[in-house]
Amino acid sequence: VSQSRYIGEELIVEISLKRSLGQNRLFHKIVNIVADYIGESFEATKAYLVCKFFGCTEVIIENVVYTVPVSTSKLNKKEFAHGLTNLYIWAEENNIKLPKQE
């Protein structure tokens, strides 16, 4: 928090529990790496990884069941970090080299 030299100014501090933009950037890098490794599109790989490490819901439309990945933007930092940690473990077990977590 920076200090203001002006007395009487209102300071608004916003604390976000949502996953960070840095976490999201890292996840997108990982999706690209895994997509290249398995030879799939970015979109298909992202859907697969989100379902595997962050969760999915099933939706029934006209008697057809669809699996829909959760929205990662709605996850908090802890939930997202937990999913990323499990993704790193999975990648190591499958000999997929990922960038270091920062």
Short mmCIF file of C-alpha atoms in Angstrom, two decimals:
data_model
loop_
_atom_site.label_atom_id
_atom_site.label_comp_id
_atom_site.label_asym_id
_atom_site.label_seq_id
_atom_site.Cartn_x
_atom_site.Cartn_y
_atom_site.Cartn_z
CA VAL A 1 0.00 0.00 0.00
CA SER A 2 1.49 3.32 -0.99
CA GLN A 3 1.32 6.31 1.30
CA SER A 4 -0.36 9.52 0.21
CA ARG A 5 1.11 12.95 0.94
CA TYR A 6 -2.32 14.50 0.91
CA ILE A 7 -4.30 14.49 4.12
CA GLY A 8 -7.97 13.68 3.92
CA GLU A 9 -7.83 11.61 0.73
CA GLU A 10 -9.83 8.43 0.66
CA LEU A 11 -7.80 5.29 0.07
CA ILE A 12 -9.60 2.25 -1.25
CA VAL A 13 -7.88 -1.10 -0.86
CA GLU A 14 -9.36 -4.03 -2.71
CA ILE A 15 -8.40 -7.57 -1.71
CA SER A 16 -9.15 -10.22 -4.27
CA LEU A 17 -9.40 -13.89 -3.46
CA LYS A 18 -9.94 -14.78 -7.13
CA ARG A 19 -7.16 -16.53 -8.95
CA SER A 20 -4.48 -14.10 -10.03
CA LEU A 21 -3.68 -13.01 -13.56
CA GLY A 22 -0.20 -14.47 -13.06
CA GLN A 23 -1.73 -17.85 -12.26
CA ASN A 24 -3.88 -17.58 -15.37
CA ARG A 25 -0.90 -16.66 -17.58
CA LEU A 26 1.05 -19.64 -16.21
CA PHE A 27 -1.89 -21.96 -16.84
CA HIS A 28 -2.17 -20.78 -20.46
CA LYS A 29 1.58 -21.40 -20.96
CA ILE A 30 1.09 -24.89 -19.56
CA VAL A 31 -1.89 -25.53 -21.85
CA ASN A 32 0.24 -24.58 -24.88
CA ILE A 33 3.08 -26.88 -23.78
CA VAL A 34 0.76 -29.82 -23.13
CA ALA A 35 -1.15 -29.20 -26.39
CA ASP A 36 2.11 -29.34 -28.35
CA TYR A 37 3.20 -32.45 -26.46
CA ILE A 38 -0.03 -34.40 -27.07
CA GLY A 39 -0.73 -32.95 -30.53
CA GLU A 40 -4.11 -31.43 -29.68
CA SER A 41 -5.58 -27.96 -30.10
CA PHE A 42 -5.26 -25.34 -27.37
CA GLU A 43 -9.05 -25.37 -26.79
CA ALA A 44 -9.34 -29.16 -26.48
CA THR A 45 -6.29 -29.35 -24.20
CA LYS A 46 -7.55 -26.54 -22.00
CA ALA A 47 -10.96 -28.20 -21.61
CA TYR A 48 -9.26 -31.52 -20.75
CA LEU A 49 -6.88 -29.97 -18.19
CA VAL A 50 -9.59 -27.84 -16.56
CA CYS A 51 -11.84 -30.89 -16.15
CA LYS A 52 -9.00 -33.05 -14.87
CA PHE A 53 -7.51 -30.58 -12.37
CA PHE A 54 -10.20 -28.02 -11.57
CA GLY A 55 -13.48 -29.84 -12.17
CA CYS A 56 -16.43 -30.20 -14.51
CA THR A 57 -20.17 -30.21 -14.28
CA GLU A 58 -22.63 -32.24 -16.28
CA VAL A 59 -25.47 -30.49 -18.05
CA ILE A 60 -28.40 -32.23 -19.71
CA ILE A 61 -29.78 -30.51 -22.79
CA GLU A 62 -32.53 -32.23 -24.78
CA ASN A 63 -31.68 -35.56 -23.11
CA VAL A 64 -28.00 -35.31 -24.05
CA VAL A 65 -25.40 -35.12 -21.26
CA TYR A 66 -22.60 -32.59 -21.82
CA THR A 67 -19.49 -32.27 -19.66
CA VAL A 68 -18.67 -28.62 -19.11
CA PRO A 69 -15.38 -27.44 -17.56
CA VAL A 70 -15.71 -25.08 -14.60
CA SER A 71 -14.88 -21.42 -15.13
CA THR A 72 -11.38 -20.97 -13.75
CA SER A 73 -12.01 -17.25 -13.37
CA LYS A 74 -14.41 -18.10 -10.55
CA LEU A 75 -11.83 -20.13 -8.61
CA ASN A 76 -10.00 -18.55 -5.70
CA LYS A 77 -6.20 -18.42 -5.47
CA LYS A 78 -6.00 -21.46 -3.18
CA GLU A 79 -8.23 -23.63 -5.39
CA PHE A 80 -6.31 -22.59 -8.49
CA ALA A 81 -2.93 -23.22 -6.81
CA HIS A 82 -4.08 -26.68 -5.72
CA GLY A 83 -5.10 -27.54 -9.30
CA LEU A 84 -1.81 -26.22 -10.69
CA THR A 85 0.16 -28.28 -8.17
CA ASN A 86 -1.67 -31.44 -9.21
CA LEU A 87 -1.13 -30.53 -12.86
CA TYR A 88 2.64 -30.21 -12.23
CA ILE A 89 2.68 -33.63 -10.55
CA TRP A 90 0.79 -35.16 -13.47
CA ALA A 91 3.12 -33.51 -16.00
CA GLU A 92 6.20 -34.81 -14.22
CA GLU A 93 4.75 -38.33 -14.11
CA ASN A 94 4.19 -38.05 -17.88
CA ASN A 95 7.64 -36.54 -18.65
CA ILE A 96 6.19 -33.20 -19.74
CA LYS A 97 8.60 -30.36 -18.93
CA LEU A 98 6.76 -27.32 -17.54
CA PRO A 99 8.07 -23.86 -16.59
CA LYS A 100 8.88 -23.29 -12.93
CA GLN A 101 6.09 -21.95 -10.73
CA GLU A 102 6.88 -18.45 -9.52
#
